[in-house]
Short mmCIF file of C-alpha atoms in Angstrom, two decimals:
data_model
loop_
_atom_site.label_atom_id
_atom_site.label_comp_id
_atom_site.label_asym_id
_atom_site.label_seq_id
_atom_site.Cartn_x
_atom_site.Cartn_y
_atom_site.Cartn_z
CA MET A 1 -0.47 35.44 -82.09
CA ALA A 2 -1.51 31.97 -83.27
CA ARG A 3 1.79 30.56 -81.98
CA PHE A 4 1.17 32.10 -78.55
CA PHE A 5 -2.25 30.47 -78.30
CA SER A 6 -0.87 26.96 -78.52
CA LEU A 7 -2.86 24.06 -77.09
CA GLU A 8 -0.51 23.89 -74.11
CA ARG A 9 -0.88 27.59 -73.24
CA VAL A 10 -4.63 27.61 -73.78
CA ALA A 11 -5.03 24.55 -71.53
CA ALA A 12 -2.86 26.07 -68.80
CA LEU A 13 -4.74 29.39 -69.00
CA ALA A 14 -8.06 27.54 -68.84
CA VAL A 15 -6.92 25.71 -65.70
CA LEU A 16 -5.76 29.00 -64.20
CA ALA A 17 -9.08 30.72 -64.94
CA ILE A 18 -11.23 27.86 -63.61
CA ALA A 19 -9.14 27.44 -60.47
CA CYS A 20 -8.92 31.19 -59.73
CA TRP A 21 -12.68 31.48 -60.11
CA GLN A 22 -13.17 28.72 -57.52
CA LEU A 23 -10.40 29.47 -55.05
CA LEU A 24 -9.61 33.18 -55.14
CA THR A 25 -12.76 35.07 -56.17
CA PRO A 26 -15.49 35.68 -53.56
CA PRO A 27 -16.84 33.52 -52.12
CA SER A 28 -13.52 31.71 -51.95
CA LEU A 29 -13.76 27.94 -51.72
CA GLY A 30 -11.54 25.62 -49.73
CA LEU A 31 -11.74 22.70 -47.35
CA ALA A 32 -12.66 22.64 -43.69
CA ASP A 33 -10.16 21.23 -41.20
CA ASN A 34 -10.78 17.68 -39.96
CA GLY A 35 -8.04 18.05 -37.35
CA ASP A 36 -5.07 17.36 -39.64
CA PHE A 37 -4.20 21.02 -40.30
CA ALA A 38 -2.31 21.21 -37.01
CA ARG A 39 0.34 18.82 -38.35
CA GLN A 40 1.54 21.55 -40.72
CA MET A 41 0.52 24.62 -38.71
CA ILE A 42 2.64 23.70 -35.67
CA TYR A 43 5.84 24.34 -37.64
CA PHE A 44 4.76 27.95 -38.18
CA ASN A 45 3.13 28.55 -34.76
CA LEU A 46 -0.30 28.83 -36.39
CA THR A 47 -3.64 28.08 -34.80
CA HIS A 48 -7.30 28.59 -35.65
CA THR A 49 -8.79 32.02 -35.11
CA PRO A 50 -12.31 30.76 -34.18
CA SER A 51 -12.52 29.41 -30.64
CA ASP A 52 -15.72 27.39 -31.15
CA TRP A 53 -15.01 23.73 -32.00
CA GLY A 54 -17.87 23.57 -34.48
CA ASP A 55 -16.54 26.60 -36.35
CA ARG A 56 -12.99 25.21 -36.42
CA TYR A 57 -13.61 21.70 -37.68
CA PHE A 58 -15.48 19.96 -40.50
CA SER A 59 -18.10 22.63 -41.19
CA TYR A 60 -16.39 25.76 -42.52
CA PHE A 61 -13.43 26.76 -44.62
CA ASN A 62 -11.44 29.15 -42.42
CA ARG A 63 -9.09 31.59 -44.12
CA GLN A 64 -7.57 33.40 -41.16
CA TYR A 65 -5.10 31.82 -38.72
CA THR A 66 -3.36 33.35 -35.72
CA ILE A 67 0.32 33.08 -34.82
CA ASP A 68 0.31 31.73 -31.26
CA LEU A 69 2.95 29.13 -30.34
CA ALA A 70 1.44 28.23 -26.96
CA GLU A 71 -1.96 27.56 -28.51
CA ALA A 72 -0.50 25.70 -31.50
CA LYS A 73 1.35 23.28 -29.21
CA LYS A 74 -1.97 22.11 -27.74
CA TYR A 75 -2.99 20.45 -31.00
CA ALA A 76 0.13 18.87 -32.48
CA ALA A 77 3.81 18.13 -32.01
CA ARG A 78 6.52 18.78 -34.57
CA ASP A 79 6.82 15.14 -35.55
CA ASN A 80 4.91 14.91 -38.83
CA VAL A 81 6.94 15.41 -42.01
CA SER A 82 5.61 16.07 -45.51
CA SER A 83 6.79 17.74 -48.71
CA GLU A 84 3.72 19.96 -48.27
CA PHE A 85 5.96 21.77 -45.78
CA LEU A 86 7.80 23.36 -48.74
CA PHE A 87 4.66 25.15 -49.93
CA VAL A 88 3.51 26.20 -46.47
CA ALA A 89 6.98 27.53 -45.61
CA ALA A 90 7.18 29.54 -48.84
CA ALA A 91 3.68 30.97 -48.38
CA ALA A 92 4.37 31.88 -44.74
CA ALA A 93 7.64 33.58 -45.67
CA LEU A 94 5.98 35.60 -48.43
CA TYR A 95 2.95 36.57 -46.37
CA ARG A 96 4.52 37.32 -42.98
CA PRO A 97 6.02 40.73 -43.95
CA TRP A 98 2.48 41.91 -44.74
CA SER A 99 0.96 40.65 -41.50
CA GLY A 100 3.19 39.60 -38.65
CA THR A 101 0.50 38.16 -36.36
CA SER A 102 -1.80 36.27 -38.73
CA PHE A 103 -1.86 34.14 -41.85
CA ASP A 104 -4.39 34.10 -44.69
CA LEU A 105 -4.81 30.62 -46.16
CA LEU A 106 -5.44 32.17 -49.59
CA ALA A 107 -1.71 32.98 -49.66
CA LEU A 108 -0.97 29.26 -49.60
CA GLY A 109 -3.77 28.56 -52.05
CA ALA A 110 -2.51 31.15 -54.53
CA LEU A 111 1.06 29.85 -54.32
CA GLN A 112 0.03 26.23 -54.80
CA LEU A 113 -2.26 27.22 -57.66
CA ILE A 114 0.58 29.03 -59.46
CA VAL A 115 2.89 26.03 -59.08
CA PHE A 116 0.06 23.71 -60.17
CA VAL A 117 -0.57 25.65 -63.39
CA LEU A 118 3.16 25.84 -64.13
CA ALA A 119 3.43 22.09 -63.53
CA ILE A 120 0.59 21.48 -65.99
CA TYR A 121 2.24 23.67 -68.63
CA PHE A 122 5.57 21.94 -67.93
CA LEU A 123 3.97 18.52 -68.45
CA LEU A 124 2.04 19.48 -71.57
CA SER A 125 5.12 21.09 -73.13
CA ALA A 126 7.09 17.91 -72.48
CA THR A 127 4.48 15.85 -74.34
CA LYS A 128 4.57 17.92 -77.54
CA PRO A 129 6.40 15.16 -79.47
CA PHE A 130 3.23 13.07 -79.10
CA ALA A 131 0.94 15.75 -80.56
CA GLY A 132 -2.14 14.62 -82.40
CA PRO A 133 -5.93 14.27 -82.13
CA LEU A 134 -5.70 11.75 -79.28
CA ARG A 135 -3.48 13.97 -77.12
CA ALA A 136 -5.62 17.04 -77.86
CA THR A 137 -8.79 15.18 -76.88
CA GLY A 138 -7.15 13.94 -73.69
CA ILE A 139 -6.03 17.46 -72.75
CA ILE A 140 -9.51 18.91 -73.23
CA LEU A 141 -11.12 16.15 -71.17
CA GLY A 142 -8.36 16.44 -68.56
CA VAL A 143 -8.91 20.17 -68.07
CA PHE A 144 -12.58 19.47 -67.39
CA VAL A 145 -11.99 16.54 -65.01
CA PHE A 146 -8.92 17.57 -63.04
CA THR A 147 -10.08 21.10 -62.25
CA ASP A 148 -13.17 19.75 -60.49
CA ILE A 149 -13.63 21.18 -57.00
CA ALA A 150 -12.98 17.67 -55.66
CA TYR A 151 -9.32 18.11 -56.64
CA ILE A 152 -8.84 21.88 -56.63
CA ALA A 153 -10.25 22.62 -53.16
CA TYR A 154 -7.22 20.99 -51.52
CA PHE A 155 -5.07 23.96 -52.53
CA ASN A 156 -6.92 26.18 -50.05
CA SER A 157 -6.07 23.91 -47.14
CA PHE A 158 -3.14 22.49 -45.19
CA TYR A 159 -3.88 18.96 -46.41
CA THR A 160 -0.96 17.12 -48.00
CA GLU A 161 -2.98 15.91 -51.01
CA SER A 162 -2.14 19.17 -52.80
CA ALA A 163 1.61 18.42 -52.59
CA ALA A 164 1.00 14.90 -53.88
CA TYR A 165 -1.00 16.29 -56.81
CA ILE A 166 1.59 18.90 -57.77
CA PHE A 167 4.65 16.67 -57.42
CA LEU A 168 2.97 13.91 -59.42
CA LEU A 169 2.54 16.35 -62.32
CA ILE A 170 6.15 17.50 -62.01
CA THR A 171 7.35 13.89 -61.92
CA ALA A 172 5.38 13.12 -65.07
CA GLY A 173 6.84 16.20 -66.79
CA CYS A 174 10.38 15.17 -65.86
CA ALA A 175 9.68 11.64 -67.12
CA TYR A 176 8.55 12.96 -70.51
CA HIS A 177 11.52 15.29 -70.80
CA ALA A 178 13.82 12.37 -69.99
CA MET A 179 12.07 10.34 -72.72
CA THR A 180 12.29 12.94 -75.45
CA SER A 181 15.45 14.92 -74.71
CA SER A 182 18.74 13.65 -76.09
CA GLU A 183 20.97 16.50 -74.96
CA TYR A 184 19.67 16.81 -71.37
CA ARG A 185 18.56 13.24 -70.67
CA THR A 186 20.85 12.85 -67.64
CA PRO A 187 19.63 15.90 -65.67
CA TRP A 188 16.01 15.15 -66.56
CA THR A 189 16.37 11.58 -65.31
CA ALA A 190 17.87 12.85 -62.06
CA ALA A 191 15.04 15.39 -61.79
CA TYR A 192 12.54 12.57 -62.30
CA PHE A 193 13.85 10.71 -59.26
CA LEU A 194 14.02 13.90 -57.19
CA SER A 195 10.44 14.90 -57.93
CA ALA A 196 9.24 11.32 -57.46
CA THR A 197 10.84 11.34 -54.01
CA ALA A 198 9.04 14.59 -53.17
CA PHE A 199 5.78 12.99 -54.30
CA LEU A 200 6.40 9.91 -52.15
CA MET A 201 7.16 12.12 -49.15
CA ALA A 202 3.89 14.05 -49.42
CA ARG A 203 1.91 11.31 -47.63
CA TYR A 204 2.96 8.08 -45.96
CA GLN A 205 0.57 6.02 -48.07
CA ASN A 206 2.36 7.21 -51.22
CA LEU A 207 5.41 5.11 -50.30
CA VAL A 208 3.71 1.97 -51.59
CA LEU A 209 4.24 3.39 -55.10
CA LEU A 210 8.04 3.55 -54.78
CA PRO A 211 8.58 0.28 -56.74
CA VAL A 212 6.52 1.65 -59.63
CA PHE A 213 8.67 4.77 -59.95
CA LEU A 214 11.85 2.71 -59.65
CA PHE A 215 10.57 0.39 -62.38
CA PHE A 216 9.84 3.22 -64.78
CA GLY A 217 13.21 4.81 -63.98
CA TRP A 218 14.76 1.52 -65.01
CA LEU A 219 12.79 1.60 -68.27
CA LEU A 220 14.13 5.10 -68.94
CA VAL A 221 17.78 4.12 -68.58
CA ARG A 222 17.50 0.60 -70.05
CA ARG A 223 16.57 2.01 -73.44
CA GLN A 224 19.79 4.03 -73.54
CA ALA A 225 22.13 1.00 -73.43
CA ASP A 226 24.86 3.08 -71.82
CA TYR A 227 26.75 2.19 -68.63
CA LYS A 228 26.75 5.78 -67.35
CA TYR A 229 22.95 5.80 -67.36
CA PHE A 230 22.93 2.60 -65.31
CA LEU A 231 25.14 4.28 -62.71
CA LEU A 232 22.82 7.28 -62.70
CA TYR A 233 19.86 4.96 -62.14
CA LEU A 234 21.60 3.06 -59.36
CA VAL A 235 22.57 6.19 -57.43
CA SER A 236 19.19 7.88 -57.95
CA ALA A 237 17.25 4.75 -57.02
CA LEU A 238 19.28 4.23 -53.85
CA LEU A 239 18.77 7.86 -52.83
CA ALA A 240 15.02 7.57 -53.48
CA CYS A 241 14.87 4.38 -51.40
CA TYR A 242 16.83 6.00 -48.60
CA GLY A 243 14.59 9.07 -48.66
CA GLY A 244 11.51 6.86 -48.57
CA TYR A 245 12.94 4.85 -45.69
CA GLN A 246 13.77 7.95 -43.65
CA PHE A 247 10.29 9.31 -44.33
CA TYR A 248 8.71 6.04 -43.20
CA ILE A 249 10.63 5.82 -39.92
CA SER A 250 9.90 9.49 -39.22
CA SER A 251 6.18 8.79 -38.86
CA PRO A 252 4.89 9.41 -35.33
CA SER A 253 4.28 6.25 -33.30
CA ASN A 254 0.67 7.23 -32.68
CA ALA A 255 0.07 7.35 -36.45
CA GLY A 256 0.90 3.65 -36.69
CA GLU A 257 -1.35 2.93 -33.71
CA VAL A 258 -4.25 4.72 -35.39
CA VAL A 259 -3.76 2.80 -38.65
CA LEU A 260 -3.61 -0.54 -36.84
CA TYR A 261 -6.64 0.20 -34.69
CA ASN A 262 -8.81 1.41 -37.58
CA SER A 263 -7.75 -1.48 -39.81
CA VAL A 264 -9.25 -3.86 -37.24
CA PHE A 265 -12.22 -2.13 -35.57
CA ASP A 266 -13.21 0.11 -38.48
CA GLY A 267 -12.19 -2.35 -41.18
CA ILE A 268 -11.97 -6.10 -40.61
CA LEU A 269 -14.74 -6.22 -38.02
CA LEU A 270 -17.08 -3.69 -39.59
CA ASP A 271 -18.81 -6.07 -42.02
CA SER A 272 -17.69 -9.25 -40.31
CA PRO A 273 -20.19 -12.15 -40.12
CA ASN A 274 -18.59 -13.11 -36.79
CA PRO A 275 -16.55 -10.33 -35.11
CA ARG A 276 -15.68 -12.45 -32.07
CA GLU A 277 -14.23 -15.17 -34.27
CA ASP A 278 -12.18 -12.61 -36.23
CA LEU A 279 -10.83 -11.12 -33.01
CA GLN A 280 -9.71 -14.57 -31.91
CA ALA A 281 -8.01 -15.10 -35.27
CA LEU A 282 -6.08 -11.87 -34.67
CA GLY A 283 -5.11 -12.97 -31.15
CA LEU A 284 -7.39 -10.45 -29.42
CA ASP A 285 -10.04 -10.74 -26.73
CA PRO A 286 -13.43 -11.59 -28.34
CA ASP A 287 -15.15 -9.27 -25.85
CA LEU A 288 -13.63 -6.34 -27.75
CA ALA A 289 -16.37 -6.89 -30.34
CA LYS A 290 -18.37 -4.21 -28.52
CA PHE A 291 -16.05 -1.63 -30.09
CA VAL A 292 -16.83 -2.59 -33.70
CA GLY A 293 -17.25 0.60 -35.73
CA VAL A 294 -15.68 2.82 -33.06
CA THR A 295 -12.86 4.75 -34.76
CA ALA A 296 -9.52 5.61 -33.19
CA PHE A 297 -10.50 9.23 -32.55
CA GLN A 298 -13.89 8.72 -30.90
CA PRO A 299 -13.94 9.45 -27.15
CA GLU A 300 -15.15 5.94 -26.34
CA SER A 301 -12.32 4.30 -28.30
CA PRO A 302 -10.24 1.86 -26.22
CA ARG A 303 -7.15 3.28 -27.95
CA TYR A 304 -6.98 5.85 -25.18
CA ASN A 305 -6.57 3.04 -22.62
CA ARG A 306 -2.83 2.53 -22.21
CA ASP A 307 -3.13 -1.11 -21.08
CA PHE A 308 -5.30 -1.98 -24.07
CA LEU A 309 -3.01 -0.17 -26.49
CA GLU A 310 0.15 -1.91 -25.27
CA LYS A 311 -1.45 -5.35 -25.61
CA PHE A 312 -3.01 -4.46 -28.95
CA VAL A 313 0.23 -3.21 -30.54
CA ALA A 314 2.14 -6.22 -29.16
CA THR A 315 -0.40 -8.60 -30.71
CA VAL A 316 -1.46 -7.02 -34.00
CA SER A 317 0.84 -5.83 -36.77
CA LEU A 318 0.37 -4.63 -40.33
CA GLY A 319 1.69 -7.99 -41.51
CA ARG A 320 -0.88 -9.85 -39.43
CA VAL A 321 -3.71 -7.73 -40.82
CA ALA A 322 -2.47 -8.39 -44.36
CA ARG A 323 -2.22 -12.16 -43.69
CA PHE A 324 -5.79 -12.12 -42.36
CA TYR A 325 -7.02 -10.96 -45.77
CA VAL A 326 -4.67 -13.20 -47.77
CA GLN A 327 -6.06 -16.23 -45.94
CA ARG A 328 -9.62 -15.04 -46.61
CA PRO A 329 -9.79 -13.89 -50.25
CA GLY A 330 -13.56 -13.53 -50.06
CA ARG A 331 -13.21 -11.00 -47.25
CA LEU A 332 -10.55 -9.15 -49.23
CA MET A 333 -12.85 -8.84 -52.24
CA ALA A 334 -15.63 -7.62 -49.95
CA ALA A 335 -13.29 -4.99 -48.48
CA LEU A 336 -12.24 -3.85 -51.96
CA ASN A 337 -15.88 -3.62 -53.04
CA ARG A 338 -16.73 -1.64 -49.92
CA THR A 339 -13.91 0.81 -50.57
CA VAL A 340 -14.82 1.35 -54.22
CA SER A 341 -18.46 1.87 -53.30
CA LEU A 342 -17.68 4.37 -50.54
CA THR A 343 -15.16 6.33 -52.63
CA SER A 344 -17.27 6.79 -55.75
CA HIS A 345 -18.11 10.15 -54.14
CA ILE A 346 -14.65 11.62 -54.65
CA ARG A 347 -15.20 14.75 -52.55
CA PRO A 348 -14.31 14.72 -48.84
CA GLN A 349 -17.31 15.36 -46.62
CA LEU A 350 -16.04 18.75 -45.48
CA GLY A 351 -17.47 22.24 -45.85
CA ASN A 352 -16.24 24.44 -48.72
CA TYR A 353 -17.49 27.87 -47.62
CA GLU A 354 -16.48 30.39 -44.99
CA LYS A 355 -18.96 30.93 -42.17
CA THR A 356 -19.39 34.58 -43.20
CA VAL A 357 -21.10 33.48 -46.43
CA GLY A 358 -24.10 32.53 -44.30
CA LEU A 359 -24.70 29.02 -45.65
CA PRO A 360 -25.52 26.01 -43.43
CA ARG A 361 -22.69 24.09 -41.80
CA GLY A 362 -20.87 21.70 -44.10
CA THR A 363 -22.28 23.17 -47.33
CA GLN A 364 -20.38 22.04 -50.41
CA SER A 365 -20.00 24.02 -53.60
CA ARG A 366 -21.64 22.77 -56.78
CA SER A 367 -20.25 25.48 -59.08
CA TRP A 368 -17.61 23.33 -60.81
CA ALA A 369 -18.48 19.85 -59.58
CA MET A 370 -19.89 18.30 -62.75
CA TRP A 371 -17.36 15.48 -62.89
CA SER A 372 -17.46 14.61 -59.20
CA SER A 373 -21.28 14.66 -59.31
CA PHE A 374 -21.23 12.36 -62.34
CA ARG A 375 -18.81 9.98 -60.60
CA ALA A 376 -20.98 9.92 -57.48
CA ALA A 377 -24.06 9.11 -59.57
CA VAL A 378 -22.70 6.40 -61.88
CA GLY A 379 -19.67 4.95 -60.04
CA PRO A 380 -17.81 2.70 -60.73
CA GLY A 381 -19.33 1.18 -57.61
CA SER A 382 -17.65 -2.22 -57.53
CA ILE A 383 -14.17 -3.67 -57.82
CA TRP A 384 -15.19 -5.48 -60.99
CA LEU A 385 -15.96 -2.22 -62.77
CA VAL A 386 -12.62 -0.78 -61.64
CA LEU A 387 -10.86 -3.87 -62.98
CA MET A 388 -12.79 -3.52 -66.23
CA VAL A 389 -11.58 0.08 -66.61
CA CYS A 390 -8.01 -1.09 -65.99
CA VAL A 391 -8.31 -3.92 -68.53
CA VAL A 392 -9.79 -1.66 -71.22
CA HIS A 393 -7.16 1.02 -70.53
CA LEU A 394 -4.30 -1.49 -70.73
CA GLY A 395 -5.83 -3.24 -73.72
CA LEU A 396 -6.06 -0.05 -75.76
CA LEU A 397 -2.49 0.87 -74.84
CA ALA A 398 -1.25 -2.65 -75.68
CA ARG A 399 -2.90 -2.40 -79.09
CA MET A 400 -0.89 0.75 -79.76
CA TRP A 401 2.29 -0.64 -78.16
CA PHE A 402 2.46 -3.61 -80.53
CA ARG A 403 2.10 -1.25 -83.51
CA GLN A 404 4.86 0.95 -82.19
CA ASN A 405 8.51 0.52 -83.15
CA ASP A 406 9.86 3.79 -81.74
CA LYS A 407 11.47 3.51 -78.27
CA THR A 408 10.18 6.89 -77.14
CA GLY A 409 6.66 6.08 -78.26
CA ARG A 410 6.71 2.84 -76.32
CA LEU A 411 7.99 4.59 -73.20
CA ASN A 412 5.06 6.99 -73.45
CA LEU A 413 2.61 4.10 -73.59
CA GLU A 414 4.36 2.31 -70.72
CA TRP A 415 4.14 5.41 -68.51
CA CYS A 416 0.41 5.67 -69.23
CA ALA A 417 0.00 1.96 -68.46
CA LEU A 418 1.49 2.41 -64.99
CA MET A 419 -1.60 4.34 -63.88
CA ALA A 420 -3.45 1.01 -63.55
CA PRO A 421 -1.08 -0.71 -61.08
CA MET A 422 -0.71 2.53 -59.11
CA ALA A 423 -4.50 2.85 -58.80
CA LEU A 424 -4.84 -0.78 -57.72
CA ALA A 425 -1.95 -0.48 -55.25
CA GLN A 426 -3.62 2.49 -53.58
CA LEU A 427 -6.98 0.71 -53.55
CA LEU A 428 -5.48 -2.39 -51.95
CA LEU A 429 -3.60 -0.35 -49.36
CA ILE A 430 -6.53 1.70 -48.14
CA SER A 431 -8.92 -1.26 -48.22
CA ILE A 432 -6.70 -3.31 -45.92
CA PHE A 433 -5.18 -0.72 -43.61
CA ASN A 434 -7.48 2.31 -43.40
CA GLY A 435 -10.91 1.07 -42.41
CA VAL A 436 -13.77 3.23 -43.68
CA SER A 437 -13.22 6.48 -41.78
CA GLU A 438 -12.06 9.32 -44.04
CA LEU A 439 -11.89 7.02 -47.04
CA ASP A 440 -12.77 9.94 -49.32
CA ARG A 441 -9.42 11.58 -48.51
CA HIS A 442 -7.38 8.40 -48.29
CA ALA A 443 -8.66 7.48 -51.76
CA PHE A 444 -7.42 10.73 -53.32
CA LEU A 445 -4.67 9.07 -55.37
CA PHE A 446 -6.79 6.05 -56.24
CA ASN A 447 -9.46 8.35 -57.68
CA LEU A 448 -6.85 10.51 -59.42
CA PHE A 449 -5.31 7.50 -61.20
CA LEU A 450 -8.74 6.03 -61.96
CA ASP A 451 -9.89 9.33 -63.45
CA PHE A 452 -6.73 9.46 -65.58
CA MET A 453 -7.62 6.04 -66.98
CA LEU A 454 -11.21 7.11 -67.63
CA VAL A 455 -9.95 10.22 -69.45
CA ALA A 456 -7.45 8.12 -71.42
CA VAL A 457 -10.07 5.56 -72.42
CA GLY A 458 -12.56 8.30 -73.30
CA ALA A 459 -9.98 10.14 -75.40
CA GLN A 460 -8.98 7.00 -77.28
CA LEU A 461 -12.58 6.01 -77.98
CA LEU A 462 -13.46 9.53 -79.14
CA ALA A 463 -10.37 9.64 -81.34
CA LEU A 464 -11.30 6.30 -82.88
CA LEU A 465 -14.83 7.49 -83.57
CA THR A 466 -13.78 10.79 -85.13
CA MET A 467 -11.04 9.49 -87.39
CA ARG A 468 -11.90 7.98 -90.73
CA SER A 469 -9.58 5.05 -90.29
CA PRO A 470 -7.58 3.77 -87.30
CA ALA A 471 -4.63 3.39 -89.62
CA THR A 472 -4.41 7.16 -90.01
CA ARG A 473 -3.67 7.71 -86.31
CA PRO A 474 -0.01 8.26 -85.44
CA ALA A 475 1.16 5.01 -83.86
CA LYS A 476 3.30 6.64 -81.20
CA GLU A 477 0.56 8.92 -79.91
CA ALA A 478 -1.08 8.30 -76.54
CA VAL A 479 -2.76 10.28 -73.80
CA ALA A 480 0.06 12.09 -72.01
#
């Protein structure tokens, strides 16, 4: 009995219980649609059951969807690809025999929750070689933080953040198995690249992290000093790059237009001391300053003017936007500060309850939101505090790395260290290219990596405080 109730099983069961309580027991919690659901629903001929716009979008979590191809085509085209498709397809296939004309979103939520819990158990089992007080503390803190409604609510939705969350856990589990397994190192390394590719293909903004996963893959094979592992790395890395490239070019043209438009009118110009001057620097008409703060989806947006859009796309590019900030480092720091400040509230501003519950529009649950409420209250609210967290996190890991002689132990520490550059890469990306609209969702990965670092730092500090002497701590242990 004691063996059954291992730390890994208890943690996985705790996650299952907390998540089921939030997502599957009445009143079920989820996320309202901001208009993005249609990108997944169109592949399964699904559309909203409510006809009222206010009931469909932003305010209420809607469980029931109707199968109606003609209606579904009004809201999206089949041109948006994501690895989230795998979960939606599986849920639709399992649910359709029970109801041929409708779909209950809880079917998708339950499926994603099961895979999520299995992924957590998979990851924790892979980190058993690093068992110790530090790992145990990190697991306990992690269960509390990463089951917050800010993260869990995505499972009861068609948003692609849930796929990114799940595949990131699977990728981490494969990485740890590749570190610690001697007999099955080759298949685990291949599985690492496969799951990393699925993670990258969850959302277009994830692609910026491809070099990080390639770098760690190289660390995995470099330690083996065997030519066959280099060939495995080369083939796997090329396939991951090709998959990422195909995913990138598959993005709808209007998605790029939206990103470009928002990066200028909802980003660069929003806090500009001289919007007309900035428009001139970008090669645009200074009179367009009247559209500052107008997002791409607002009815008054000039994006819907074909003449404007053609000139805008011909003049402005992602490279030009990036150069604008590179040439003005003060503006870049201001944009980073703005993003960190606006994303300290890690929950998207969308309703969590069904309309039938009877609560006001847009009501958000507070039942398991302790961590997200704490983050909203205390920050970090500036880029300097984020950098401080990164420095402390990396400093504590470096302290352990230099005491470590075991290759596997160092790989563990190096994997944990990569959370810092991945968080900063996401922060830089969304600060430059996303403007401020929907930053709470665009910052999902940034907040996830930042919270990992906060958990890791907290676990290490608690472990240091509770142990009689730092010398008694196993050198190869780290938060995994």
